[in-house]
Tab-separated table of C-alpha atoms in Angstrom:
chain	number	residue	atom	x	y	z
A	233	ARG	CA	100.733	98.486	-96.674
A	234	THR	CA	104.510	99.651	-97.780
A	235	MET	CA	105.439	100.673	-94.219
A	236	SER	CA	103.525	97.312	-92.478
A	237	LEU	CA	105.946	95.431	-94.777
A	238	MET	CA	109.195	97.143	-93.769
A	239	ARG	CA	108.599	97.334	-90.347
A	240	LYS	CA	110.345	94.971	-87.766
A	241	ARG	CA	107.791	92.126	-86.660
A	242	TYR	CA	107.398	91.384	-82.987
A	243	ALA	CA	106.083	88.970	-80.638
A	244	LEU	CA	106.180	89.250	-77.118
A	245	VAL	CA	105.814	86.142	-74.363
A	246	GLY	CA	105.869	86.951	-71.108
A	247	THR	CA	102.908	89.778	-70.424
A	248	GLY	CA	104.114	90.649	-66.278
A	249	SER	CA	104.570	94.291	-65.601
A	250	ARG	CA	108.034	94.575	-67.395
A	251	ALA	CA	106.519	93.749	-70.405
A	252	GLY	CA	105.004	97.080	-70.439
A	253	MET	CA	107.992	98.822	-71.828
A	254	PHE	CA	108.262	97.015	-74.540
A	255	VAL	CA	104.776	96.942	-75.795
A	256	ASN	CA	104.755	101.018	-75.065
A	257	ALA	CA	108.014	101.336	-77.460
A	258	ILE	CA	106.637	99.524	-79.877
A	259	THR	CA	103.217	100.058	-80.170
A	260	GLN	CA	103.929	104.182	-79.817
A	261	THR	CA	107.750	105.841	-79.694
A	262	PHE	CA	108.848	103.205	-82.649
A	263	GLY	CA	105.605	102.477	-84.304
A	264	GLU	CA	107.313	103.521	-87.683
A	265	HIS	CA	109.774	100.963	-87.153
A	266	ALA	CA	108.266	98.481	-85.496
A	267	GLN	CA	105.139	95.889	-85.198
A	268	LEU	CA	103.876	94.117	-82.018
A	269	VAL	CA	101.817	91.281	-83.683
A	270	ALA	CA	100.937	88.784	-81.066
A	271	PHE	CA	101.351	87.651	-77.208
A	272	CYS	CA	102.003	84.818	-75.458
A	273	ASP	CA	101.293	83.485	-71.493
A	274	LEU	CA	100.686	81.711	-69.123
A	275	SER	CA	97.906	83.777	-68.713
A	276	GLN	CA	95.095	84.419	-70.890
A	277	THR	CA	93.930	87.305	-68.106
A	278	ARG	CA	96.995	89.435	-68.465
A	279	MET	CA	97.471	89.400	-72.152
A	280	ASN	CA	93.552	90.524	-72.248
A	281	TRP	CA	94.367	93.512	-70.177
A	282	TYR	CA	97.198	94.048	-72.349
A	283	ASN	CA	95.143	93.935	-75.265
A	284	GLN	CA	92.485	96.245	-73.427
A	285	GLN	CA	95.343	98.617	-73.017
A	286	LEU	CA	95.926	98.811	-76.604
A	287	GLU	CA	92.915	99.498	-77.346
A	288	GLN	CA	92.562	101.959	-75.121
A	289	ASN	CA	95.232	103.619	-77.377
A	290	GLY	CA	93.858	103.473	-80.197
A	291	HIS	CA	95.388	99.995	-81.584
A	292	GLU	CA	93.795	97.047	-82.405
A	293	SER	CA	94.565	94.283	-79.980
A	294	LEU	CA	96.465	91.338	-80.938
A	295	PRO	CA	96.137	87.229	-81.248
A	296	THR	CA	96.984	85.809	-77.840
A	297	TYR	CA	98.662	82.392	-77.375
A	298	LEU	CA	98.938	80.492	-74.434
A	299	ALA	CA	102.760	79.306	-73.306
A	300	LYS	CA	102.104	75.721	-74.353
A	301	ASP	CA	101.201	77.210	-78.026
A	302	PHE	CA	104.488	79.277	-78.417
A	303	ASP	CA	105.253	77.117	-81.644
A	304	LYS	CA	102.258	77.613	-82.747
A	305	MET	CA	102.195	81.789	-82.270
A	306	ILE	CA	105.596	81.636	-84.412
A	307	LYS	CA	104.488	79.416	-86.945
A	308	GLU	CA	100.929	81.579	-87.411
A	309	VAL	CA	102.673	85.443	-87.082
A	310	LYS	CA	106.030	84.850	-87.983
A	311	PRO	CA	107.963	87.336	-85.944
A	312	ASP	CA	111.083	88.682	-86.865
A	313	SER	CA	112.132	88.876	-83.235
A	314	VAL	CA	111.105	87.018	-80.329
A	315	ILE	CA	110.679	89.745	-76.703
A	316	VAL	CA	111.173	87.311	-73.758
A	317	THR	CA	109.631	88.729	-70.591
A	318	THR	CA	109.063	85.726	-68.575
A	319	MET	CA	110.302	84.823	-65.114
A	320	ASP	CA	113.789	84.469	-65.253
A	321	ALA	CA	114.130	80.921	-64.807
A	322	THR	CA	112.576	80.381	-67.989
A	323	HIS	CA	113.793	82.653	-70.361
A	324	HIS	CA	116.060	79.898	-71.835
A	325	GLU	CA	113.336	77.705	-72.890
A	326	TYR	CA	111.729	80.699	-74.537
A	327	ILE	CA	115.369	81.808	-76.324
A	328	ILE	CA	116.625	78.644	-77.477
A	329	ARG	CA	113.242	77.704	-78.622
A	330	ALA	CA	112.736	81.230	-80.595
A	331	MET	CA	115.877	80.262	-82.281
A	332	GLU	CA	115.209	76.872	-83.465
A	333	LEU	CA	112.165	78.548	-84.677
A	334	GLY	CA	114.574	81.005	-87.178
A	335	CYS	CA	113.867	84.324	-85.071
A	336	ASP	CA	116.142	86.541	-83.413
A	337	VAL	CA	115.279	86.914	-79.780
A	338	ILE	CA	115.526	90.349	-77.169
A	339	SER	CA	115.641	89.246	-73.877
A	340	GLU	CA	115.104	91.192	-70.382
A	341	LYS	CA	117.896	90.907	-68.149
A	342	PRO	CA	119.165	88.398	-66.913
A	343	MET	CA	119.745	86.555	-69.814
A	344	THR	CA	119.189	83.505	-67.620
A	345	THR	CA	119.694	82.325	-64.068
A	346	ASP	CA	122.513	79.600	-63.777
A	347	GLU	CA	125.452	78.660	-65.924
A	348	VAL	CA	123.848	75.119	-67.365
A	349	LYS	CA	120.978	77.250	-69.078
A	350	ALA	CA	123.592	80.033	-70.653
A	351	LYS	CA	125.823	77.215	-71.909
A	352	ALA	CA	122.327	75.816	-73.239
A	353	ILE	CA	121.380	79.285	-75.190
A	354	PHE	CA	125.421	79.943	-76.304
A	355	ALA	CA	125.081	76.498	-78.359
A	356	ALA	CA	121.475	77.590	-79.345
A	357	ILE	CA	123.176	80.604	-81.052
A	358	GLU	CA	126.083	78.451	-82.490
A	359	ARG	CA	123.583	76.247	-83.887
A	360	THR	CA	121.239	78.446	-85.235
A	361	GLY	CA	123.118	81.669	-86.299
A	362	LYS	CA	120.070	83.515	-84.420
A	363	SER	CA	121.341	86.367	-82.488
A	364	LEU	CA	120.160	87.109	-78.884
A	365	ARG	CA	120.103	90.564	-76.999
A	366	VAL	CA	120.164	90.946	-73.239
A	367	THR	CA	118.332	94.861	-72.336
A	368	PHE	CA	119.712	96.774	-69.233
A	369	ASN	CA	116.816	99.552	-68.907
A	370	TYR	CA	118.942	100.988	-66.221
A	371	ARG	CA	121.941	101.733	-68.389
A	372	TYR	CA	120.473	104.541	-69.773
A	373	ALA	CA	118.629	106.208	-67.078
A	374	PRO	CA	119.233	109.772	-67.119
A	375	ALA	CA	121.960	109.797	-64.186
A	376	TYR	CA	123.775	107.222	-65.381
A	377	THR	CA	124.442	108.224	-68.818
A	378	LYS	CA	125.610	111.540	-67.649
A	379	LEU	CA	127.809	109.532	-65.252
A	380	ARG	CA	129.593	107.842	-68.103
A	381	GLU	CA	129.427	111.335	-70.296
A	382	LEU	CA	131.527	112.792	-67.582
A	383	ILE	CA	134.033	109.739	-67.265
A	384	ILE	CA	134.396	109.679	-71.235
A	385	ASP	CA	134.841	113.715	-71.391
A	386	GLY	CA	137.790	112.887	-68.571
A	387	ALA	CA	136.038	115.252	-65.603
A	388	ILE	CA	137.630	112.817	-63.144
A	389	GLY	CA	140.943	111.942	-64.787
A	390	ARG	CA	141.444	107.859	-65.796
A	391	PRO	CA	139.298	105.885	-63.088
A	392	LEU	CA	141.419	103.173	-61.515
A	393	SER	CA	139.032	101.363	-59.459
A	394	VAL	CA	135.087	101.475	-58.842
A	395	ASN	CA	133.431	100.883	-55.326
A	396	PHE	CA	129.869	100.250	-56.089
A	397	MET	CA	127.174	99.866	-53.208
A	398	TRP	CA	123.629	99.875	-53.851
A	399	LEU	CA	121.544	99.459	-50.513
A	400	LEU	CA	117.498	98.254	-51.693
A	401	ASP	CA	115.460	100.483	-49.292
A	402	THR	CA	112.273	98.953	-47.814
A	403	SER	CA	109.872	99.855	-50.763
A	404	HIS	CA	111.870	98.389	-53.505
A	405	GLY	CA	114.169	95.958	-51.781
A	406	ALA	CA	111.231	94.753	-49.605
A	407	ASP	CA	108.960	94.033	-52.552
A	408	TYR	CA	111.034	91.588	-54.454
A	409	PHE	CA	110.285	89.563	-51.461
A	410	ARG	CA	106.785	89.655	-52.098
A	411	ARG	CA	106.898	87.848	-55.313
A	412	TRP	CA	108.446	85.289	-57.586
A	413	HIS	CA	111.678	86.862	-57.372
A	414	ARG	CA	112.269	85.859	-53.615
A	415	GLU	CA	112.749	81.934	-54.542
A	416	LYS	CA	116.267	81.599	-55.885
A	417	HIS	CA	115.443	78.753	-58.778
A	418	ASN	CA	113.036	81.669	-59.932
A	419	SER	CA	115.296	84.585	-59.887
A	420	GLY	CA	118.808	82.978	-59.543
A	421	GLY	CA	118.483	85.309	-56.288
A	422	LEU	CA	119.121	89.020	-56.067
A	423	PHE	CA	123.172	88.863	-56.897
A	424	VAL	CA	121.783	87.379	-60.526
A	425	HIS	CA	118.436	89.234	-60.553
A	426	LYS	CA	119.332	93.128	-58.987
A	427	ALA	CA	123.128	92.689	-59.403
A	428	THR	CA	122.995	92.375	-63.185
A	429	HIS	CA	122.219	96.051	-63.387
A	430	HIS	CA	125.444	96.592	-61.105
A	431	PHE	CA	127.583	94.875	-63.034
A	432	ASP	CA	126.169	96.310	-66.268
A	433	LEU	CA	126.653	100.314	-64.783
A	434	VAL	CA	130.034	99.601	-63.953
């Protein structure tokens, strides 16, 4: 019970494929320090799938809440932080509402898809005093971690210019255009959804 009280409580909204990294990290790698307490999504089927995965790995299934019951979830499970892995264009809705309900937020990149939503998020941070962290999983890929070490160690001297080009192949690149990312109103387009990685790495 003492360990449970000390662990930080996380609720996750958006149970698509990207949610898996957070679910695994909280329930496996960092289970001593973190506790996943609920799922929220438009799809009951996806939440059920994640609960099946948890049960197969020896964990109890979590309470599930449909998106319309987001406020109810916060009030009932009382998370410290909400993890947002919904479609990019809806990040701002959950970020802002979670802060208004007293939670800190961790959002998958990109934070949002346009400047109007970004301003609304920053206004919510100012208004509520809550924190927002935006995750960039690619920052910690081994190749880029090593590259950063080499630059810091002076292996090439002081960088004066960076030329960063990235061609999406037909496997990964084409995949973006088979799902919701292909619609600019959902993702902000590739410059927002994909190039956020590039700017972060630079």
